[in-house]
């Protein structure tokens, strides 16, 4: 059975797993591209310093990595689902009211996490970025996305508005950034100017923030996330 057929079956029979696979592979692709950027910079330095053996090695790494990206792209094309309604996130106050044993799922909100981790079933407490140690408190992943987008919009409005026509910043079949909300599922207006799609999973939001940071040439590693709750054990018990 070809990989195309396998992915089509996964998409049809196990749509939730298809979303998880898509989000994970999309992040892997982003990390490979980021790594290749570092390889290219090192390649330029090697040529400048006439370290030709090292340059040749780095060139081979770059050439060998390209097929990985093409293969991932092919799988992503098969995995993307047109319309999915993600569960509406609830605030901490709502979750405390609904979940009788909420305290069982509370985690240390001082522990740092990165954008390379799995956010499924996790709930945010806050985040820090741009090298700023000041914690920005948020209750939901959607709130985190909107706060980041609003801040980046203010720092370089023209850059942010360009995302509407940037294919790399939108889904393959739907817009994440648009002046027109007509074909968006849950659009939220940023600075009375451009709509952001918020009908996204926690890991999709993570991936979009990674892409935003790269566009603004901000450190992904310096973006620290803090959780307030982890419902993984609840979901495992219910499966």
CSV table of C-alpha atoms in Angstrom, one decimal:
chain,number,residue,atom,x,y,z
A,1,UNK,CA,0.0,0.0,0.0
A,2,UNK,CA,1.3,3.4,-1.0
A,3,UNK,CA,1.8,6.1,1.6
A,4,UNK,CA,-0.9,8.2,-0.2
A,5,UNK,CA,-3.4,5.4,0.4
A,6,UNK,CA,-2.3,5.0,4.0
A,7,UNK,CA,-2.8,8.7,4.7
A,8,UNK,CA,-6.2,8.8,3.0
A,9,UNK,CA,-7.4,6.0,5.2
A,10,UNK,CA,-6.0,7.7,8.4
A,11,UNK,CA,-7.7,10.9,7.3
A,12,UNK,CA,-11.1,9.1,6.8
A,13,UNK,CA,-11.1,6.6,9.6
A,14,UNK,CA,-9.1,8.5,12.3
A,15,UNK,CA,-9.6,12.3,11.7
A,16,UNK,CA,-8.4,13.3,15.1
A,17,UNK,CA,-5.1,11.4,14.7
A,18,UNK,CA,-4.9,12.9,11.2
A,19,UNK,CA,-4.9,16.4,12.8
A,20,UNK,CA,-2.2,15.3,15.3
A,21,UNK,CA,-0.1,13.9,12.5
A,22,UNK,CA,-0.5,17.0,10.4
A,23,UNK,CA,0.5,19.3,13.2
A,24,UNK,CA,3.5,17.2,14.2
A,25,UNK,CA,4.8,16.9,10.6
A,26,UNK,CA,4.2,20.6,10.0
A,27,UNK,CA,6.4,21.4,13.0
A,28,UNK,CA,9.1,18.9,11.8
A,29,UNK,CA,9.1,20.6,8.4
A,30,UNK,CA,9.5,24.0,10.1
A,31,UNK,CA,12.4,22.7,12.2
A,32,UNK,CA,14.2,21.2,9.2
A,33,UNK,CA,13.8,24.4,7.2
A,34,UNK,CA,15.2,26.3,10.2
A,35,UNK,CA,18.1,23.9,10.4
A,36,UNK,CA,18.8,24.4,6.7
A,37,UNK,CA,18.9,28.1,7.2
A,38,UNK,CA,21.7,27.5,9.8
A,39,UNK,CA,23.5,25.2,7.4
A,40,UNK,CA,23.4,27.8,4.6
A,41,UNK,CA,24.9,30.5,6.9
A,42,UNK,CA,27.6,28.1,8.0
A,43,UNK,CA,28.2,27.2,4.3
A,44,UNK,CA,28.7,30.9,3.5
A,45,UNK,CA,31.2,31.3,6.3
A,46,UNK,CA,33.1,28.2,5.2
A,47,UNK,CA,33.5,29.5,1.7
A,48,UNK,CA,34.5,32.9,2.9
A,49,UNK,CA,37.2,31.3,5.1
A,50,UNK,CA,38.2,29.0,2.3
A,51,UNK,CA,37.3,25.9,4.3
A,52,UNK,CA,36.3,24.0,1.2
A,53,UNK,CA,36.1,20.5,2.7
A,54,UNK,CA,33.7,21.8,5.3
A,55,UNK,CA,31.7,23.7,2.7
A,56,UNK,CA,31.4,20.6,0.6
A,57,UNK,CA,30.1,18.6,3.6
A,58,UNK,CA,27.5,21.3,4.4
A,59,UNK,CA,26.4,21.4,0.8
A,60,UNK,CA,25.8,17.7,0.9
A,61,UNK,CA,23.7,18.1,4.1
A,62,UNK,CA,21.6,20.8,2.4
A,63,UNK,CA,21.1,18.6,-0.8
A,64,UNK,CA,20.2,15.5,1.2
A,65,UNK,CA,17.7,17.4,3.4
A,66,UNK,CA,15.6,18.7,0.5
A,67,UNK,CA,13.9,15.4,-0.3
A,68,UNK,CA,12.7,15.2,3.4
A,69,UNK,CA,10.8,18.4,3.0
A,70,UNK,CA,9.2,17.3,-0.3
A,71,UNK,CA,8.1,14.0,1.3
A,72,UNK,CA,6.6,15.8,4.3
A,73,UNK,CA,4.8,18.2,1.9
A,74,UNK,CA,3.3,15.3,0.0
A,75,UNK,CA,2.0,13.7,3.2
A,76,UNK,CA,0.6,17.0,4.5
A,77,UNK,CA,-1.3,17.5,1.3
A,78,UNK,CA,-3.1,14.2,2.0
A,79,UNK,CA,-3.7,14.8,5.7
A,80,UNK,CA,-5.2,18.3,5.7
A,81,UNK,CA,-8.9,18.2,6.6
A,82,UNK,CA,-11.1,20.9,5.1
A,83,UNK,CA,-13.5,21.7,7.9
A,84,UNK,CA,-12.9,20.8,11.5
A,85,UNK,CA,-14.7,22.3,14.5
A,86,UNK,CA,-12.1,22.3,17.4
A,87,UNK,CA,-13.5,22.2,20.9
A,88,UNK,CA,-14.0,25.6,22.3
A,89,UNK,CA,-11.4,26.4,24.9
A,90,UNK,CA,-12.6,27.3,28.4
A,91,UNK,CA,-11.1,29.7,30.8
A,92,UNK,CA,-9.5,28.5,34.1
A,93,UNK,CA,-12.6,29.8,36.0
A,94,UNK,CA,-14.9,27.8,33.8
A,95,UNK,CA,-12.8,24.7,34.0
A,96,UNK,CA,-12.7,24.9,37.8
A,97,UNK,CA,-16.5,25.1,37.9
A,98,UNK,CA,-17.0,22.2,35.4
A,99,UNK,CA,-14.3,19.8,36.6
A,100,UNK,CA,-14.9,18.7,40.2
A,101,UNK,CA,-11.4,17.4,40.7
A,102,UNK,CA,-9.7,20.2,38.7
A,103,UNK,CA,-6.8,20.4,41.3
A,104,UNK,CA,-5.7,16.9,40.2
A,105,UNK,CA,-4.7,18.3,36.8
A,106,UNK,CA,-3.0,21.5,38.0
A,107,UNK,CA,0.7,21.6,37.2
A,108,UNK,CA,3.6,23.7,38.3
A,109,UNK,CA,3.1,27.0,36.4
A,110,UNK,CA,6.8,27.9,37.0
A,111,UNK,CA,8.1,25.1,34.8
A,112,UNK,CA,9.4,26.4,31.4
A,113,UNK,CA,8.2,24.7,28.2
A,114,UNK,CA,9.2,25.3,24.6
A,115,UNK,CA,7.4,25.6,21.3
A,116,UNK,CA,8.8,22.2,20.3
A,117,UNK,CA,6.6,20.3,22.8
A,118,UNK,CA,3.2,18.7,22.4
A,119,UNK,CA,0.4,21.1,23.6
A,120,UNK,CA,-2.5,18.6,23.2
A,121,UNK,CA,-4.6,18.4,26.4
A,122,UNK,CA,-2.4,21.1,28.1
A,123,UNK,CA,-3.7,24.5,29.2
A,124,UNK,CA,-1.5,27.7,29.3
A,125,UNK,CA,-0.8,29.9,32.2
A,126,UNK,CA,1.4,32.4,30.4
A,127,UNK,CA,4.4,33.0,28.1
A,128,UNK,CA,7.5,35.1,27.7
A,129,UNK,CA,9.3,36.0,24.5
A,130,UNK,CA,11.6,38.6,22.8
A,131,UNK,CA,14.1,38.0,25.5
A,132,UNK,CA,11.7,39.6,28.0
A,133,UNK,CA,11.4,37.7,31.2
A,134,UNK,CA,8.1,39.4,32.1
A,135,UNK,CA,5.3,36.8,32.1
A,136,UNK,CA,2.3,37.5,29.9
A,137,UNK,CA,-0.6,35.7,31.5
A,138,UNK,CA,-3.1,33.9,29.2
A,139,UNK,CA,-5.9,31.4,29.9
A,140,UNK,CA,-6.2,29.7,26.5
A,141,UNK,CA,-4.1,29.0,23.5
A,142,UNK,CA,-6.4,31.2,21.3
A,143,UNK,CA,-5.7,34.0,23.7
A,144,UNK,CA,-2.0,33.4,23.4
A,145,UNK,CA,-2.2,33.5,19.6
A,146,UNK,CA,-4.2,36.8,19.7
A,147,UNK,CA,-1.8,38.5,22.1
A,148,UNK,CA,1.2,37.5,20.0
A,149,UNK,CA,-0.5,38.6,16.8
A,150,UNK,CA,-1.5,41.9,18.2
A,151,UNK,CA,2.0,42.6,19.5
A,152,UNK,CA,3.7,41.7,16.2
A,153,UNK,CA,1.1,43.7,14.3
A,154,UNK,CA,2.1,46.8,16.3
A,155,UNK,CA,5.8,46.1,15.9
A,156,UNK,CA,5.7,45.8,12.1
A,157,UNK,CA,2.2,46.4,10.6
A,158,UNK,CA,3.3,46.0,6.9
A,159,UNK,CA,5.0,42.7,7.6
A,160,UNK,CA,1.9,41.4,9.4
A,161,UNK,CA,-0.5,42.5,6.7
A,162,UNK,CA,1.7,40.7,4.1
A,163,UNK,CA,0.7,37.4,5.6
A,164,UNK,CA,-2.7,37.5,3.9
A,165,UNK,CA,-1.0,36.8,0.5
A,166,UNK,CA,1.9,34.7,1.9
A,167,UNK,CA,1.1,31.0,1.2
A,168,UNK,CA,3.6,29.8,3.8
A,169,UNK,CA,1.6,31.6,6.5
A,170,UNK,CA,-1.8,30.1,5.6
A,171,UNK,CA,-3.3,26.7,5.4
A,172,UNK,CA,-3.3,24.8,2.1
A,173,UNK,CA,-7.1,25.1,1.8
A,174,UNK,CA,-8.0,27.9,4.2
A,175,UNK,CA,-6.8,31.3,5.2
A,176,UNK,CA,-5.3,32.1,8.6
A,177,UNK,CA,-4.9,35.8,7.8
A,178,UNK,CA,-7.4,37.7,5.8
A,179,UNK,CA,-9.1,41.1,5.3
A,180,UNK,CA,-12.3,39.1,4.4
A,181,UNK,CA,-13.7,36.9,7.1
A,182,UNK,CA,-16.3,35.3,4.7
A,183,UNK,CA,-14.6,31.9,4.4
A,184,UNK,CA,-13.1,31.8,7.9
A,185,UNK,CA,-14.5,29.6,10.6
A,186,UNK,CA,-13.9,31.6,13.8
A,187,UNK,CA,-12.3,34.9,12.7
A,188,UNK,CA,-11.1,37.5,15.2
A,189,UNK,CA,-10.2,41.0,14.1
A,190,UNK,CA,-6.8,42.3,15.0
A,191,UNK,CA,-6.3,46.1,15.5
A,192,UNK,CA,-9.5,46.7,13.4
A,193,UNK,CA,-7.5,45.7,10.3
A,194,UNK,CA,-7.0,42.0,9.6
A,195,UNK,CA,-8.8,38.8,10.7
A,196,UNK,CA,-7.1,35.9,12.3
A,197,UNK,CA,-8.5,32.3,12.1
A,198,UNK,CA,-8.8,30.9,15.7
A,199,UNK,CA,-10.5,27.6,14.8
A,200,UNK,CA,-7.2,25.9,15.4
A,201,UNK,CA,-5.9,23.1,17.6
A,202,UNK,CA,-3.4,23.9,20.3
A,203,UNK,CA,-0.6,22.4,18.2
A,204,UNK,CA,-1.7,24.3,15.1
A,205,UNK,CA,-1.5,27.5,17.2
A,206,UNK,CA,2.0,26.4,18.3
A,207,UNK,CA,3.1,25.9,14.7
A,208,UNK,CA,1.6,29.2,13.6
A,209,UNK,CA,3.5,31.1,16.4
A,210,UNK,CA,6.7,29.4,15.3
A,211,UNK,CA,6.1,30.6,11.8
A,212,UNK,CA,5.4,34.1,13.0
A,213,UNK,CA,8.6,34.2,15.1
A,214,UNK,CA,10.6,33.1,12.1
A,215,UNK,CA,9.1,35.8,9.9
A,216,UNK,CA,9.9,38.5,12.5
A,217,UNK,CA,13.4,37.0,13.0
A,218,UNK,CA,12.7,36.4,16.7
A,219,UNK,CA,14.1,33.5,18.7
A,220,UNK,CA,12.0,30.4,18.9
A,221,UNK,CA,14.1,29.1,21.7
A,222,UNK,CA,13.5,32.2,23.8
A,223,UNK,CA,9.8,31.8,23.6
A,224,UNK,CA,8.9,30.1,26.9
A,225,UNK,CA,5.5,28.7,27.7
A,226,UNK,CA,4.1,27.9,31.2
A,227,UNK,CA,1.2,25.5,31.7
A,228,UNK,CA,-1.5,25.7,34.4
A,229,UNK,CA,-3.1,22.3,33.7
A,230,UNK,CA,-2.5,19.0,31.9
A,231,UNK,CA,-5.6,16.8,31.1
A,232,UNK,CA,-3.6,14.0,29.4
A,233,UNK,CA,-4.4,11.5,32.1
A,234,UNK,CA,-8.1,12.4,32.0
A,235,UNK,CA,-8.2,11.8,28.3
A,236,UNK,CA,-6.3,8.5,28.6
A,237,UNK,CA,-8.7,7.3,31.2
A,238,UNK,CA,-11.7,8.1,29.1
A,239,UNK,CA,-10.3,6.5,25.9
